[in-house]
Tab-separated table of C-alpha atoms and ligand atoms in Angstrom:
chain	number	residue	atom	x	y	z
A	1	UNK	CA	-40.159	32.551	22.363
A	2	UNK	CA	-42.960	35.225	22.546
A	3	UNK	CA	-42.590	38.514	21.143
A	4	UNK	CA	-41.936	41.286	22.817
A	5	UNK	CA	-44.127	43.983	23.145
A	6	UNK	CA	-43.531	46.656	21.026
A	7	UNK	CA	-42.510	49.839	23.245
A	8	UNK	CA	-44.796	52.231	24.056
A	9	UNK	CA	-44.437	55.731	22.433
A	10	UNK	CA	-42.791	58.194	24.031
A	11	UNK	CA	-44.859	61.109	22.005
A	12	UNK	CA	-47.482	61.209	19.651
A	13	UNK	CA	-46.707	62.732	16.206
A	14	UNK	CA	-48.329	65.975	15.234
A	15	UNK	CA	-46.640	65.913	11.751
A	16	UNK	CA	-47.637	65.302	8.085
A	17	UNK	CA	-45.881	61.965	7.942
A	18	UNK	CA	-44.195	60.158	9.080
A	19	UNK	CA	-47.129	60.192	11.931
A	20	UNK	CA	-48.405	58.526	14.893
A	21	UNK	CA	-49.700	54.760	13.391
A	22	UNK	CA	-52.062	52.219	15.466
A	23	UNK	CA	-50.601	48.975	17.886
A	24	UNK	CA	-52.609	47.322	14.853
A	25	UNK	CA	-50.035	48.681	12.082
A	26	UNK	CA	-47.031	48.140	13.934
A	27	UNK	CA	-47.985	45.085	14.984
A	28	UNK	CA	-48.054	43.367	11.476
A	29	UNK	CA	-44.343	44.234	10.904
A	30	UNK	CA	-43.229	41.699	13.447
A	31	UNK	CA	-42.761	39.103	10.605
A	32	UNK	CA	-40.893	38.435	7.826
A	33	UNK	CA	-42.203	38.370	3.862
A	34	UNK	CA	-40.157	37.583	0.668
A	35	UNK	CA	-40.639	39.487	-2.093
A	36	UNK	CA	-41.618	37.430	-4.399
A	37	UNK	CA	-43.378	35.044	-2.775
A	38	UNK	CA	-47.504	34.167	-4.111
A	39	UNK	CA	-48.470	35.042	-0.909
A	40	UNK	CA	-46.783	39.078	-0.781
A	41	UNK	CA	-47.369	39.216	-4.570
A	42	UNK	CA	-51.090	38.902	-3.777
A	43	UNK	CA	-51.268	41.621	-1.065
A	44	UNK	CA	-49.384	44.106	-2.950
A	45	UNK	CA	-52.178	43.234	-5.713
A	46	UNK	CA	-55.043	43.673	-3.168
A	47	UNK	CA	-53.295	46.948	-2.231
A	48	UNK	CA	-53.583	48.029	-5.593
A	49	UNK	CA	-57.017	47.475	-6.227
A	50	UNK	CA	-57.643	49.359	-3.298
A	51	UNK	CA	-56.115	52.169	-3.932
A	52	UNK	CA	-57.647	52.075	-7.135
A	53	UNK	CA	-61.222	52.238	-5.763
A	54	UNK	CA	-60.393	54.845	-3.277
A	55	UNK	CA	-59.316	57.023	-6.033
A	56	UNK	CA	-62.210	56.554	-8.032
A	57	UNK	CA	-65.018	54.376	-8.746
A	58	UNK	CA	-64.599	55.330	-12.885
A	59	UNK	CA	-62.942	52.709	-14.454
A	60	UNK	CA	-59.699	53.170	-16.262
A	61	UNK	CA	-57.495	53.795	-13.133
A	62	UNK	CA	-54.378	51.433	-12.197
A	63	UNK	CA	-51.984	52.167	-9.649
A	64	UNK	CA	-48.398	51.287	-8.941
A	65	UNK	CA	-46.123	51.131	-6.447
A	66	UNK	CA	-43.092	52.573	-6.035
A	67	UNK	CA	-39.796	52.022	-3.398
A	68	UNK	CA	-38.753	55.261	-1.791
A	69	UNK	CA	-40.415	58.747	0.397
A	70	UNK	CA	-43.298	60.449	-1.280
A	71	UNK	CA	-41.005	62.585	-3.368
A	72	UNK	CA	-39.659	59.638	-5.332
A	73	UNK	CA	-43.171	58.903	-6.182
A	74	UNK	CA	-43.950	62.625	-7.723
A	75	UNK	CA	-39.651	62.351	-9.389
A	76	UNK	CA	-41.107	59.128	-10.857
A	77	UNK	CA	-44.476	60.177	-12.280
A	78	UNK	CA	-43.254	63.543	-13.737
A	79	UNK	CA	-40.153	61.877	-15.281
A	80	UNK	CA	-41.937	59.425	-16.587
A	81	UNK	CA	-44.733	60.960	-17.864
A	82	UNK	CA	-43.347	64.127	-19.819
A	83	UNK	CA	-42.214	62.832	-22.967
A	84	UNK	CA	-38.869	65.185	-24.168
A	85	UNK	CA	-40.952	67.035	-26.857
A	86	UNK	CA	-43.342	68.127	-23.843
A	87	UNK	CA	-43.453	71.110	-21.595
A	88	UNK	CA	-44.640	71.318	-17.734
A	89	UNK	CA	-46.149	73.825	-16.159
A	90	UNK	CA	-46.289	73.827	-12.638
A	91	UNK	CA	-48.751	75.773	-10.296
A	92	UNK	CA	-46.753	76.440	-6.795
A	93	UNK	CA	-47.504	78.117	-3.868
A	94	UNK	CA	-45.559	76.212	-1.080
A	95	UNK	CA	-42.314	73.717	-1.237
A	96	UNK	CA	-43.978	71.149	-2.138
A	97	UNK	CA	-44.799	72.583	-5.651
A	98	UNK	CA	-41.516	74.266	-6.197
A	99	UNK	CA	-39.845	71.124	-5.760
A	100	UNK	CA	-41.730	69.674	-8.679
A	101	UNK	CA	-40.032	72.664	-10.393
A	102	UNK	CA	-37.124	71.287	-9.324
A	103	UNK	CA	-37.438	68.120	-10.559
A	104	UNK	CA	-38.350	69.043	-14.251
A	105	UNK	CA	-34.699	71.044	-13.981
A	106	UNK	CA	-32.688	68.712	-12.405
A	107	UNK	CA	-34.071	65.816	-15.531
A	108	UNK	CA	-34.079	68.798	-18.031
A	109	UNK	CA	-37.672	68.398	-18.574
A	110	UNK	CA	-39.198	71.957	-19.999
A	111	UNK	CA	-41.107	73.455	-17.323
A	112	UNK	CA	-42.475	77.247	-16.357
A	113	UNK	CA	-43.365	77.738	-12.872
A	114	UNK	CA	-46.310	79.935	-12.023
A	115	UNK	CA	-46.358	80.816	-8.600
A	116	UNK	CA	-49.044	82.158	-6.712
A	117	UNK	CA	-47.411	82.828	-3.798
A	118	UNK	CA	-47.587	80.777	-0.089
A	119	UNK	CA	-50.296	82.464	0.517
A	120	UNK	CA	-52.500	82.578	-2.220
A	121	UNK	CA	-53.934	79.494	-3.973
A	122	UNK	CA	-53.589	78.971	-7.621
A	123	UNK	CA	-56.105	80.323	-9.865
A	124	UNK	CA	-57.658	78.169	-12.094
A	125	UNK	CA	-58.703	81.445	-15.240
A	126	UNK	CA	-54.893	82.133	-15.488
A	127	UNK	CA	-53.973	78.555	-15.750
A	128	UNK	CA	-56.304	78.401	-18.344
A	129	UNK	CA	-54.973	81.778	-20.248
A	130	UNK	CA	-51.236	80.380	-19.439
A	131	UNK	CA	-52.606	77.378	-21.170
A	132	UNK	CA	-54.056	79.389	-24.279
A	133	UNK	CA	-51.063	81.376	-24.691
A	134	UNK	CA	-48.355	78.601	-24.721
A	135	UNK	CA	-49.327	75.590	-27.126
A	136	UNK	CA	-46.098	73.960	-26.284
A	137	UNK	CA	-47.394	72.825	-22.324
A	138	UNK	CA	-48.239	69.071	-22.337
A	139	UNK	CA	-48.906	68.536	-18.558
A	140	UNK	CA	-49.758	70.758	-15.797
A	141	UNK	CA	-48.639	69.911	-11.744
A	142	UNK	CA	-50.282	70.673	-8.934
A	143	UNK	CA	-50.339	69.954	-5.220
A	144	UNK	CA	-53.603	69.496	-3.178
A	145	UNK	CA	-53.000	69.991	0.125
A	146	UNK	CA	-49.600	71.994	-0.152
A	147	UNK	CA	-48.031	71.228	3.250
A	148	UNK	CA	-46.010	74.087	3.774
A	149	UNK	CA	-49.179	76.216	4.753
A	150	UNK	CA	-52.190	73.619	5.059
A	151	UNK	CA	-53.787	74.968	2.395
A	152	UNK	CA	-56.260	73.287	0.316
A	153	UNK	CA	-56.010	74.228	-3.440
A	154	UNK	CA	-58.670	74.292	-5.693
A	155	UNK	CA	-57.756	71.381	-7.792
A	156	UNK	CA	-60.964	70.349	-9.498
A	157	UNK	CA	-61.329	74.104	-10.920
A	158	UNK	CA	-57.920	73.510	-12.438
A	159	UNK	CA	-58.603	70.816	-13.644
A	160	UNK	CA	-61.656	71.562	-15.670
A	161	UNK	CA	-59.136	73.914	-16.597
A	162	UNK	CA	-55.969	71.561	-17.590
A	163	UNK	CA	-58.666	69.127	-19.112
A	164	UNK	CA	-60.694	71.955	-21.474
A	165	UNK	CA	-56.966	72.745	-22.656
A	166	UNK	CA	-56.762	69.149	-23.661
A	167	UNK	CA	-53.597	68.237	-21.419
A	168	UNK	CA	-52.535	65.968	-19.116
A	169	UNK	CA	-53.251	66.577	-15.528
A	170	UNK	CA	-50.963	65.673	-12.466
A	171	UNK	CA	-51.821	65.954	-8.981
A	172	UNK	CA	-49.105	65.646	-5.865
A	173	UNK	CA	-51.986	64.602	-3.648
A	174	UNK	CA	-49.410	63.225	-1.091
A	175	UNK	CA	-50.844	64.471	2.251
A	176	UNK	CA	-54.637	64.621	1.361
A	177	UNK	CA	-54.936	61.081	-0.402
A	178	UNK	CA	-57.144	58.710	1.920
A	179	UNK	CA	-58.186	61.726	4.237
A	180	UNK	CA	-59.549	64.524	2.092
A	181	UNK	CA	-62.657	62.903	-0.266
A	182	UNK	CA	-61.259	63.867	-3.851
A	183	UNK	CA	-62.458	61.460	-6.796
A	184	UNK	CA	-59.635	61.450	-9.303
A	185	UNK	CA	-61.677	60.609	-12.484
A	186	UNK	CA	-63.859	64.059	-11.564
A	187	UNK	CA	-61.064	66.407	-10.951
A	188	UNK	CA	-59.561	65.305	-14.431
A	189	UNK	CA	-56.269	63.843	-13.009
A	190	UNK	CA	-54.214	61.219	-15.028
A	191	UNK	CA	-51.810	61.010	-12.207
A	192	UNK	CA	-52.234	61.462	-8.589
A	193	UNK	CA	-49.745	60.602	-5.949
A	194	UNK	CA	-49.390	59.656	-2.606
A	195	UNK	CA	-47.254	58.205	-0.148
A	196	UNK	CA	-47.637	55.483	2.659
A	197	UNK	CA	-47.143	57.718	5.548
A	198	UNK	CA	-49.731	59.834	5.147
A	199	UNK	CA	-53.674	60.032	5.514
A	200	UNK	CA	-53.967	55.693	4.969
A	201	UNK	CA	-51.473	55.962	7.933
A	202	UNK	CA	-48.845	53.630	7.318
A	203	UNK	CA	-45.353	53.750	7.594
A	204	UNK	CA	-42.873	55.347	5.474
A	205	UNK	CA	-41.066	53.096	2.558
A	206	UNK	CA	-42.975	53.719	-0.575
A	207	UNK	CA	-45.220	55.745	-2.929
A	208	UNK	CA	-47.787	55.326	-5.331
A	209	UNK	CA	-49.246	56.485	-8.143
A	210	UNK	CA	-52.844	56.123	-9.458
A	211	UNK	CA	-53.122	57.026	-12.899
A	212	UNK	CA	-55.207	56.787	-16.039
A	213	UNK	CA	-54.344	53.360	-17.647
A	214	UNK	CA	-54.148	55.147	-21.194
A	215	UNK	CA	-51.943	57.888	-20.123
A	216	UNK	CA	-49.219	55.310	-18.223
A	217	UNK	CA	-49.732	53.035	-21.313
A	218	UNK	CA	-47.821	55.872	-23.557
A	219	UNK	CA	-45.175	56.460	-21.161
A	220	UNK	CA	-42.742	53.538	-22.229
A	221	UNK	CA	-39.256	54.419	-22.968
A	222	UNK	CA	-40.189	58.337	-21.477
A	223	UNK	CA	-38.422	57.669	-18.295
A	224	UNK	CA	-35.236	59.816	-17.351
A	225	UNK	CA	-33.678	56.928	-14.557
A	226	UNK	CA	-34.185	52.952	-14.474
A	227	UNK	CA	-35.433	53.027	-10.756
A	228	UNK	CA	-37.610	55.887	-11.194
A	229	UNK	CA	-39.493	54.648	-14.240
A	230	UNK	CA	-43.169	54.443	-13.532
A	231	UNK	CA	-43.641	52.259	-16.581
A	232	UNK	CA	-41.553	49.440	-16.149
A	233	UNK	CA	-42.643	49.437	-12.506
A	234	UNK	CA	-45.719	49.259	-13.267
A	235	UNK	CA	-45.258	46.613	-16.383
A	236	UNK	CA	-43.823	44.584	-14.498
A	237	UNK	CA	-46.519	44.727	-11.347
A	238	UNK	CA	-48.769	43.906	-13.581
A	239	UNK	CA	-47.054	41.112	-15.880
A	240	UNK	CA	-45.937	39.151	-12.746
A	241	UNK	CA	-49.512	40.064	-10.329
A	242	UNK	CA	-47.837	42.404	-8.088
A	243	UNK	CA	-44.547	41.753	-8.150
A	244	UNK	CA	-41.936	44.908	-7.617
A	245	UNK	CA	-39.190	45.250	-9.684
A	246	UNK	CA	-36.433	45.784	-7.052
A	247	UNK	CA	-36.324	45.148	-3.377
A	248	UNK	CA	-39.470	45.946	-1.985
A	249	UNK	CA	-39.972	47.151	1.918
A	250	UNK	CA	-41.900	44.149	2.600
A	251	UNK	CA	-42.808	45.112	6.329
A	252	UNK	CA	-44.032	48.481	5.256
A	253	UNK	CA	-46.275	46.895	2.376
A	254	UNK	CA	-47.777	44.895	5.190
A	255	UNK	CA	-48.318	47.552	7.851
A	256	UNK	CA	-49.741	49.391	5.034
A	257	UNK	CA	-52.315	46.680	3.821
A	258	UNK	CA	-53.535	46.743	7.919
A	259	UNK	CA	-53.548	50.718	7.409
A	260	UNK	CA	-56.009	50.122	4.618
A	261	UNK	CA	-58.368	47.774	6.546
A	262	UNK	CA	-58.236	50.213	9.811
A	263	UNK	CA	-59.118	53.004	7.844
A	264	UNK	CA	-62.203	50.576	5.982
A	265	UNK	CA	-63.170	50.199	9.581
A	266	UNK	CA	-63.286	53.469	10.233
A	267	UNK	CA	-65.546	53.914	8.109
A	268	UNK	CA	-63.996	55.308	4.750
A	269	UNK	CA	-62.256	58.377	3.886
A	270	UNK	CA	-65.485	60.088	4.724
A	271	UNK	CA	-65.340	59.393	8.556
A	272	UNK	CA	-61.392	59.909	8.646
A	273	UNK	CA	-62.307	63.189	6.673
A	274	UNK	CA	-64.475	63.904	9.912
A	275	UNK	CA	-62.221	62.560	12.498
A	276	UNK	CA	-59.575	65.455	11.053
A	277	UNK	CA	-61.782	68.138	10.639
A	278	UNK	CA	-63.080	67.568	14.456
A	279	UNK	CA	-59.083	67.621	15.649
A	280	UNK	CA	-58.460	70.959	13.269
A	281	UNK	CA	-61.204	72.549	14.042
A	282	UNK	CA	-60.560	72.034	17.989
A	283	UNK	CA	-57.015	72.680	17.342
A	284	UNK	CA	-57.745	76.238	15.421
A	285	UNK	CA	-60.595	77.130	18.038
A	286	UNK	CA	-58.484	75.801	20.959
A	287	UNK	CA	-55.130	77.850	19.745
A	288	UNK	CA	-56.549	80.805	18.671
A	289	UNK	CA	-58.267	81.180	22.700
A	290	UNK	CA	-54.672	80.469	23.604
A	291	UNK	CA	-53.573	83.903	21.851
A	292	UNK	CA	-52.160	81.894	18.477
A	293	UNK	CA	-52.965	83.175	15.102
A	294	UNK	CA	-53.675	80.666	12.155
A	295	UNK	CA	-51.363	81.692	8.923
A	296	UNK	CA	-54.421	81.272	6.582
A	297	UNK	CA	-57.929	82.285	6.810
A	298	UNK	CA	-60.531	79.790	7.870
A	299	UNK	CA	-61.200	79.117	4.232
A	300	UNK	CA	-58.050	78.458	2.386
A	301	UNK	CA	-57.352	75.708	5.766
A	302	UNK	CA	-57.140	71.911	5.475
A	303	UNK	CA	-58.052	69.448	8.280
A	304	UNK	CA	-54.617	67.878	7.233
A	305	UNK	CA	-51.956	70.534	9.180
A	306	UNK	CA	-52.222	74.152	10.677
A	307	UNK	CA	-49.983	76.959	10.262
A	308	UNK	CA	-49.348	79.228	12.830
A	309	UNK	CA	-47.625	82.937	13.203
A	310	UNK	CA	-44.925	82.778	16.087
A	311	UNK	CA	-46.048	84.263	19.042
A	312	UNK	CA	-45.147	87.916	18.958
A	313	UNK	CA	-43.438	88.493	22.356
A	314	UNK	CA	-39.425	88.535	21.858
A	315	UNK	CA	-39.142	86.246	24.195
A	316	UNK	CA	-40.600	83.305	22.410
A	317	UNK	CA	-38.653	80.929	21.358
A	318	UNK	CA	-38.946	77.618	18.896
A	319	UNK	CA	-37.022	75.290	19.936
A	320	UNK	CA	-37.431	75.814	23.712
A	321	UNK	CA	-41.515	75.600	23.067
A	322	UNK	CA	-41.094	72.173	21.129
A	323	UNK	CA	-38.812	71.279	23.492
A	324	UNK	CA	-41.746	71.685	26.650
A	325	UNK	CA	-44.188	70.471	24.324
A	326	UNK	CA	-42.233	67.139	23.640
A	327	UNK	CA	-41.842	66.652	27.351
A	328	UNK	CA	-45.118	66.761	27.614
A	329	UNK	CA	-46.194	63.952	24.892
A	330	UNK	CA	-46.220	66.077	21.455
A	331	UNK	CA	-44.299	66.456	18.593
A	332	UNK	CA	-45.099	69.952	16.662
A	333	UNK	CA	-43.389	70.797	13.377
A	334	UNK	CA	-41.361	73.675	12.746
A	335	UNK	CA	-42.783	76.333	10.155
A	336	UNK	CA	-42.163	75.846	6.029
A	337	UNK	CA	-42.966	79.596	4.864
A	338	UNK	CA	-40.196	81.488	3.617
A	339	UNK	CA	-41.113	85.100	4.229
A	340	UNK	CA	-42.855	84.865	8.152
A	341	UNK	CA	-41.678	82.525	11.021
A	342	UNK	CA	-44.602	80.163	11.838
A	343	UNK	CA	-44.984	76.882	13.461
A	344	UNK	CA	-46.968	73.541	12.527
A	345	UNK	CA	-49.215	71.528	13.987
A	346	UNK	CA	-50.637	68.154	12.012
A	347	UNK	CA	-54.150	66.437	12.888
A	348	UNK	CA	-53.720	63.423	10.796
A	349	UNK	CA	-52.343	59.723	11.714
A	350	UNK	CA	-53.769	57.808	14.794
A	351	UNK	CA	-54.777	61.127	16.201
A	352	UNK	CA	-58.219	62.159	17.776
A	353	UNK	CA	-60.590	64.796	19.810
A	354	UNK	CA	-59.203	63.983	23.391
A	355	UNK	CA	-55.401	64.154	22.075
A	356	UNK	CA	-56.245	67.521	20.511
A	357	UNK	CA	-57.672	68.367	24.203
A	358	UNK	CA	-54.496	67.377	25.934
A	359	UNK	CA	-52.760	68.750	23.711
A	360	UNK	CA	-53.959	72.572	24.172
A	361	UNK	CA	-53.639	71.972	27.748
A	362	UNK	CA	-49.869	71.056	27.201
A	363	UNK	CA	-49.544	73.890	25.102
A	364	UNK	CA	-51.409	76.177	27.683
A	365	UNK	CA	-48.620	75.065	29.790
A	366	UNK	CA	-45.367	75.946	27.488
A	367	UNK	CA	-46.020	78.933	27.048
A	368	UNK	CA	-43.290	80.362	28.719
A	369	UNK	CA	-42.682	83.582	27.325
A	370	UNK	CA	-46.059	84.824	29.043
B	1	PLP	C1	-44.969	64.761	2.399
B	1	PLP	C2	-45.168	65.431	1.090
B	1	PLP	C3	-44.398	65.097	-0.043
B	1	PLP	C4	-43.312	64.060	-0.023
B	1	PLP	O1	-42.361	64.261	0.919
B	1	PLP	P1	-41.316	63.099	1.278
B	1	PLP	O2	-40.508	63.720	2.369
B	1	PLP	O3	-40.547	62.789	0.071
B	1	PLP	O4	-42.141	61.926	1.723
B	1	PLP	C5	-44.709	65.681	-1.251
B	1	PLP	N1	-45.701	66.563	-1.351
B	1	PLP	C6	-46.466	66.927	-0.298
B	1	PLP	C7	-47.570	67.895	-0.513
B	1	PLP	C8	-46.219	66.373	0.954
B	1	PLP	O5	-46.976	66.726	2.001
């Protein structure tokens, strides 16, 4: 019997993940895999080593996989990684880093939160006075892109900071990883995390974690939860050549390993790096001729997702303006910031120039409180 086709998309996704993926990545998931079969056991380990040399080209490096959204990936390296005699500090200016916060507390790891505010990026001097003053931090967290905003934070100035303090450096690089250049070995990170619904543009199912081989070797026995332990899931990975230690979402591993060769036939993270800069910078330009005000200034912005302030006229309303818009062929994403009411709009996934174009003209269209 021949396949069917797969149904056309009603809408493309403007969102961080999960976003708008290729015929070529959902086309792979129309088969079946077992999981511990040779021949899924060896893609899982050519996923790895690709991950690994998109991270860096310094050796060291290994990276694992693990089952679950993003978050599981940044529950499992922090719980694993903070041994109970350690403390970690966490830099947050968005959700994103608060709910690493939130993960030390819920495992009763030690942890201070320094936060900078959603507007303002960390600063890599206090983290480095913070790091003087209390002996007793071990690891410092970060995010890179912090979603809630779009804002890129300065991560390699914190971690010549994090590093010259001698500690261990982790980096919640879920929505830059594969889209933003960002060498891991340079910026002094042991861990750095990502998801498979992001900037490789995949599908959702797991996480991973690239870290430094001689950080993850000390970790055994630190984890907090048996399905969350980065260690044994990663012992076990490599013992057996790339087998998981639980059920793994074979169809997603797949689509994933396809996301990986589209995006090497791209051209690299550099020209996906381009590719999202041209649709941000059209979107920013484009929005801000429509009347729309970005959140952040030009240079705190990522190419990953924009921020904008709600239209000021009363008469403006969310849900009536996504509504239009998703008639129309777009999916926006509601605003994260706590203290003004703002809107999102992504520019990563299977999204380019001429979609940014239509878009503005859709939005052009909605806006029905002029
Ligand atoms: C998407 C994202 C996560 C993970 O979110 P999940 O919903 O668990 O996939 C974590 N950190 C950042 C910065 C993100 O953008």
């Amino acid at each position: 019997m021949a396949s069917p086709e797969p149904p056309a998309n009603p809408y493309l996704l403007l969102t961080p993940g999960p976003l708008t993926t290729t015929a070529g990545v959902k086309a792979v998931m129309m088969r079946d895999w077992c999981t511990w079969d040779e021949d899924y056991n060896r893609l899982v380990q050519a996923i790895r080593g690709e991950l690994t040399a998109l991270a860096t080209a310094e050796p060291g490096y290994t990276t694992v996989l693990i089952q679950g959204s993003g978050t599981f990936g940044v529950e499992a390296a922090v719980t694993t990684a903070v041994p109970d005699t350690g403390k970690l500090l966490v830099l947050a200016n968005g959700a994103y880093g608060r709910r690493i916060g939130q993960i030390a507390e819920r495992s009763r790891i030690p942890f201070r939160v320094v936060d900078s505010g959603e507007l303002c990026p960390p600063d890599p001097d206090e983290t480095a006075a913070v790091l003087r003053e209390d002996p007793s931090i071990t690891h410092v967290a970060v995010v890179h892109c912090e979603t809630t905003t779009g804002m890129l934070n300065p991560v390699a100035a914190i971690g010549r900071a994090v590093k010259s303090g001698g500690r261990c450096f982790i980096v919640d690089a879920m929505s830059s990883f594969g889209g933003i250049p960002l060498d891991a070995a340079a910026i002094g990170a042991d861990y750095l995390i990502s998801s498979a619904n992001k900037c490789i543009q995949g599908v959702p199912g797991f996480a991973f974690v690239v870290a430094r081989r001689q950080e993850l070797e000390k970790t055994r026995g630190r984890a907090r939860s048996l399905s969350l332990d980065l260690y044994d899931q990663w012992a076990t990975m490599e013992a057996h050549q790339g087998k998981w230690r639980f059920t793994s979402p074979t169809h997603v591993v797949r689509a994933f390993f396809q996301a990986l060769q589209e995006l090497k036939a791209e051209g690299g993270i550099g020209a996906r790096h381009a590719r999202y800069r041209e649709n941000h910078r059209l979107l920013a330009d484009g929005m801000q001729a429509l009347g729309f005000e970005p959140l952040l200034p030009a240079a705190l912005r990522s190419p990953i997702i924009t921020a904008f302030h709600r239209p000021a006229d009363p008469a403006y309303d969310f849900r009536d303006f996504y509504d239009r818009l998703k008639t129309q062929g777009f999916v926006i994403y509601p605003g994260k910031v706590t203290e003004r009411e703002t809107f999102r709009i992504g520019t990563i996934g299977d999204v380019h120039p001429a979609d940014i174009r239509r878009l503005l003209q859709a939005v052009a269209d909605s806006m029905f409180w002029r």
